[in-house]
Amino acid sequence: MKLIRAITIILLTCYGILLPIYLGIILPEYWACRKCIYEGAMGTDIWGNSVQCFGDSKAFGEAIFQFSSFLVSGLTSVLIIIFLRTYYLKRNAKINTYDKENPD
């Protein structure tokens, strides 16, 4: 259980660092350039900043968006699995302890 707790803390720390960066920087810039199709186009993100939406910066932005989306969804899935597994392990331990203390 201590190993699971240590892994959970490490993953939550990474998730706590990655999620604000994803929601605050990567996602708004991707949404600003999502519909720009003309060369030299500039987009405006939700914070009011200008974003270059042409050439390499658009392709790089899409790649970063896809990678970070994959990373965030993967970390979310792993954390949910760990929390559910921990819950079921604790519940089964409690049931087994109760059964040993109160035999029929």
PDB file of C-alpha atoms in Angstrom:
ATOM      1  CA  MET A   1       0.000   0.000   0.000  1.00  0.00           C
ATOM      2  CA  LYS A   2       2.912   2.347   0.673  1.00  0.00           C
ATOM      3  CA  LEU A   3       4.211   1.801  -2.851  1.00  0.00           C
ATOM      4  CA  ILE A   4       0.809   2.601  -4.334  1.00  0.00           C
ATOM      5  CA  ARG A   5       0.598   5.731  -2.187  1.00  0.00           C
ATOM      6  CA  ALA A   6       4.075   6.867  -3.324  1.00  0.00           C
ATOM      7  CA  ILE A   7       3.206   6.282  -6.986  1.00  0.00           C
ATOM      8  CA  THR A   8      -0.057   8.171  -6.516  1.00  0.00           C
ATOM      9  CA  ILE A   9       1.717  11.148  -4.977  1.00  0.00           C
ATOM     10  CA  ILE A  10       4.265  11.267  -7.805  1.00  0.00           C
ATOM     11  CA  LEU A  11       1.546  11.034 -10.465  1.00  0.00           C
ATOM     12  CA  LEU A  12      -0.607  13.663  -8.753  1.00  0.00           C
ATOM     13  CA  THR A  13       2.371  16.007  -8.606  1.00  0.00           C
ATOM     14  CA  CYS A  14       3.029  15.569 -12.333  1.00  0.00           C
ATOM     15  CA  TYR A  15      -0.694  15.957 -13.031  1.00  0.00           C
ATOM     16  CA  GLY A  16      -0.865  19.109 -10.898  1.00  0.00           C
ATOM     17  CA  ILE A  17       1.979  20.658 -12.889  1.00  0.00           C
ATOM     18  CA  LEU A  18       0.808  19.501 -16.332  1.00  0.00           C
ATOM     19  CA  LEU A  19      -2.911  20.297 -16.091  1.00  0.00           C
ATOM     20  CA  PRO A  20      -2.600  24.091 -15.546  1.00  0.00           C
ATOM     21  CA  ILE A  21      -0.063  24.337 -18.383  1.00  0.00           C
ATOM     22  CA  TYR A  22      -2.369  22.338 -20.636  1.00  0.00           C
ATOM     23  CA  LEU A  23      -5.512  24.296 -19.731  1.00  0.00           C
ATOM     24  CA  GLY A  24      -3.848  27.704 -19.514  1.00  0.00           C
ATOM     25  CA  ILE A  25      -1.405  27.747 -22.427  1.00  0.00           C
ATOM     26  CA  ILE A  26      -1.645  24.825 -24.855  1.00  0.00           C
ATOM     27  CA  LEU A  27      -5.419  24.497 -25.198  1.00  0.00           C
ATOM     28  CA  PRO A  28      -6.154  28.254 -25.686  1.00  0.00           C
ATOM     29  CA  GLU A  29      -3.413  28.585 -28.322  1.00  0.00           C
ATOM     30  CA  TYR A  30      -4.688  25.549 -30.189  1.00  0.00           C
ATOM     31  CA  TRP A  31      -8.253  26.898 -30.154  1.00  0.00           C
ATOM     32  CA  ALA A  32      -7.022  30.284 -31.402  1.00  0.00           C
ATOM     33  CA  CYS A  33      -5.399  28.689 -34.469  1.00  0.00           C
ATOM     34  CA  ARG A  34      -7.943  25.959 -35.090  1.00  0.00           C
ATOM     35  CA  LYS A  35      -9.796  27.743 -37.923  1.00  0.00           C
ATOM     36  CA  CYS A  36      -6.935  29.786 -39.396  1.00  0.00           C
ATOM     37  CA  ILE A  37      -6.194  28.563 -42.924  1.00  0.00           C
ATOM     38  CA  TYR A  38      -4.550  31.587 -44.560  1.00  0.00           C
ATOM     39  CA  GLU A  39      -0.799  32.200 -44.670  1.00  0.00           C
ATOM     40  CA  GLY A  40       0.213  34.897 -42.184  1.00  0.00           C
ATOM     41  CA  ALA A  41      -2.956  34.609 -40.104  1.00  0.00           C
ATOM     42  CA  MET A  42      -2.910  35.659 -36.482  1.00  0.00           C
ATOM     43  CA  GLY A  43      -5.284  34.307 -33.874  1.00  0.00           C
ATOM     44  CA  THR A  44      -6.317  35.586 -30.471  1.00  0.00           C
ATOM     45  CA  ASP A  45      -6.522  33.177 -27.548  1.00  0.00           C
ATOM     46  CA  ILE A  46      -8.941  33.441 -24.625  1.00  0.00           C
ATOM     47  CA  TRP A  47      -6.433  35.535 -22.665  1.00  0.00           C
ATOM     48  CA  GLY A  48      -6.304  38.166 -25.420  1.00  0.00           C
ATOM     49  CA  ASN A  49      -2.790  37.334 -26.615  1.00  0.00           C
ATOM     50  CA  SER A  50      -1.903  37.203 -30.311  1.00  0.00           C
ATOM     51  CA  VAL A  51      -0.867  33.789 -31.602  1.00  0.00           C
ATOM     52  CA  GLN A  52       0.921  33.063 -34.896  1.00  0.00           C
ATOM     53  CA  CYS A  53      -1.121  30.529 -36.820  1.00  0.00           C
ATOM     54  CA  PHE A  54       0.950  29.803 -39.888  1.00  0.00           C
ATOM     55  CA  GLY A  55       3.617  27.454 -41.140  1.00  0.00           C
ATOM     56  CA  ASP A  56       5.703  25.547 -38.647  1.00  0.00           C
ATOM     57  CA  SER A  57       4.153  27.166 -35.595  1.00  0.00           C
ATOM     58  CA  LYS A  58       0.706  25.818 -36.529  1.00  0.00           C
ATOM     59  CA  ALA A  59       2.011  22.299 -37.184  1.00  0.00           C
ATOM     60  CA  PHE A  60       4.116  22.390 -34.022  1.00  0.00           C
ATOM     61  CA  GLY A  61       1.129  23.660 -32.023  1.00  0.00           C
ATOM     62  CA  GLU A  62      -1.043  20.820 -33.268  1.00  0.00           C
ATOM     63  CA  ALA A  63       1.617  18.260 -32.414  1.00  0.00           C
ATOM     64  CA  ILE A  64       2.067  19.690 -28.906  1.00  0.00           C
ATOM     65  CA  PHE A  65      -1.720  19.749 -28.450  1.00  0.00           C
ATOM     66  CA  GLN A  66      -2.103  16.113 -29.496  1.00  0.00           C
ATOM     67  CA  PHE A  67       0.810  14.924 -27.360  1.00  0.00           C
ATOM     68  CA  SER A  68      -0.299  16.846 -24.274  1.00  0.00           C
ATOM     69  CA  SER A  69      -3.911  15.690 -24.726  1.00  0.00           C
ATOM     70  CA  PHE A  70      -2.684  12.106 -24.872  1.00  0.00           C
ATOM     71  CA  LEU A  71      -0.522  12.669 -21.790  1.00  0.00           C
ATOM     72  CA  VAL A  72      -3.287  14.313 -19.743  1.00  0.00           C
ATOM     73  CA  SER A  73      -5.854  11.656 -20.659  1.00  0.00           C
ATOM     74  CA  GLY A  74      -3.352   8.874 -19.919  1.00  0.00           C
ATOM     75  CA  LEU A  75      -2.468  10.309 -16.511  1.00  0.00           C
ATOM     76  CA  THR A  76      -6.162  10.752 -15.733  1.00  0.00           C
ATOM     77  CA  SER A  77      -6.882   7.128 -16.638  1.00  0.00           C
ATOM     78  CA  VAL A  78      -3.956   5.804 -14.603  1.00  0.00           C
ATOM     79  CA  LEU A  79      -4.944   7.868 -11.558  1.00  0.00           C
ATOM     80  CA  ILE A  80      -8.564   6.684 -11.766  1.00  0.00           C
ATOM     81  CA  ILE A  81      -7.415   3.065 -11.997  1.00  0.00           C
ATOM     82  CA  ILE A  82      -5.071   3.501  -9.028  1.00  0.00           C
ATOM     83  CA  PHE A  83      -7.769   5.148  -6.898  1.00  0.00           C
ATOM     84  CA  LEU A  84     -10.310   2.440  -7.746  1.00  0.00           C
ATOM     85  CA  ARG A  85      -7.786  -0.333  -7.085  1.00  0.00           C
ATOM     86  CA  THR A  86      -6.843   1.221  -3.748  1.00  0.00           C
ATOM     87  CA  TYR A  87     -10.505   1.556  -2.796  1.00  0.00           C
ATOM     88  CA  TYR A  88     -11.231  -2.091  -3.574  1.00  0.00           C
ATOM     89  CA  LEU A  89      -8.109  -3.293  -1.755  1.00  0.00           C
ATOM     90  CA  LYS A  90      -9.069  -1.336   1.363  1.00  0.00           C
ATOM     91  CA  ARG A  91     -12.668  -2.510   1.159  1.00  0.00           C
ATOM     92  CA  ASN A  92     -11.646  -6.161   0.826  1.00  0.00           C
ATOM     93  CA  ALA A  93      -9.177  -5.819   3.703  1.00  0.00           C
ATOM     94  CA  LYS A  94     -11.934  -4.350   5.866  1.00  0.00           C
ATOM     95  CA  ILE A  95     -14.350  -7.153   4.929  1.00  0.00           C
ATOM     96  CA  ASN A  96     -11.724  -9.831   5.619  1.00  0.00           C
ATOM     97  CA  THR A  97     -10.901  -8.272   8.994  1.00  0.00           C
ATOM     98  CA  TYR A  98     -14.595  -8.159   9.909  1.00  0.00           C
ATOM     99  CA  ASP A  99     -15.099 -11.805   8.892  1.00  0.00           C
ATOM    100  CA  LYS A 100     -12.155 -12.932  11.040  1.00  0.00           C
ATOM    101  CA  GLU A 101     -13.371 -10.998  14.078  1.00  0.00           C
ATOM    102  CA  ASN A 102     -16.977 -12.212  13.816  1.00  0.00           C
ATOM    103  CA  PRO A 103     -17.084 -15.867  12.811  1.00  0.00           C
ATOM    104  CA  ASP A 104     -20.532 -17.418  12.478  1.00  0.00           C
TER     105      ASP A 104
END
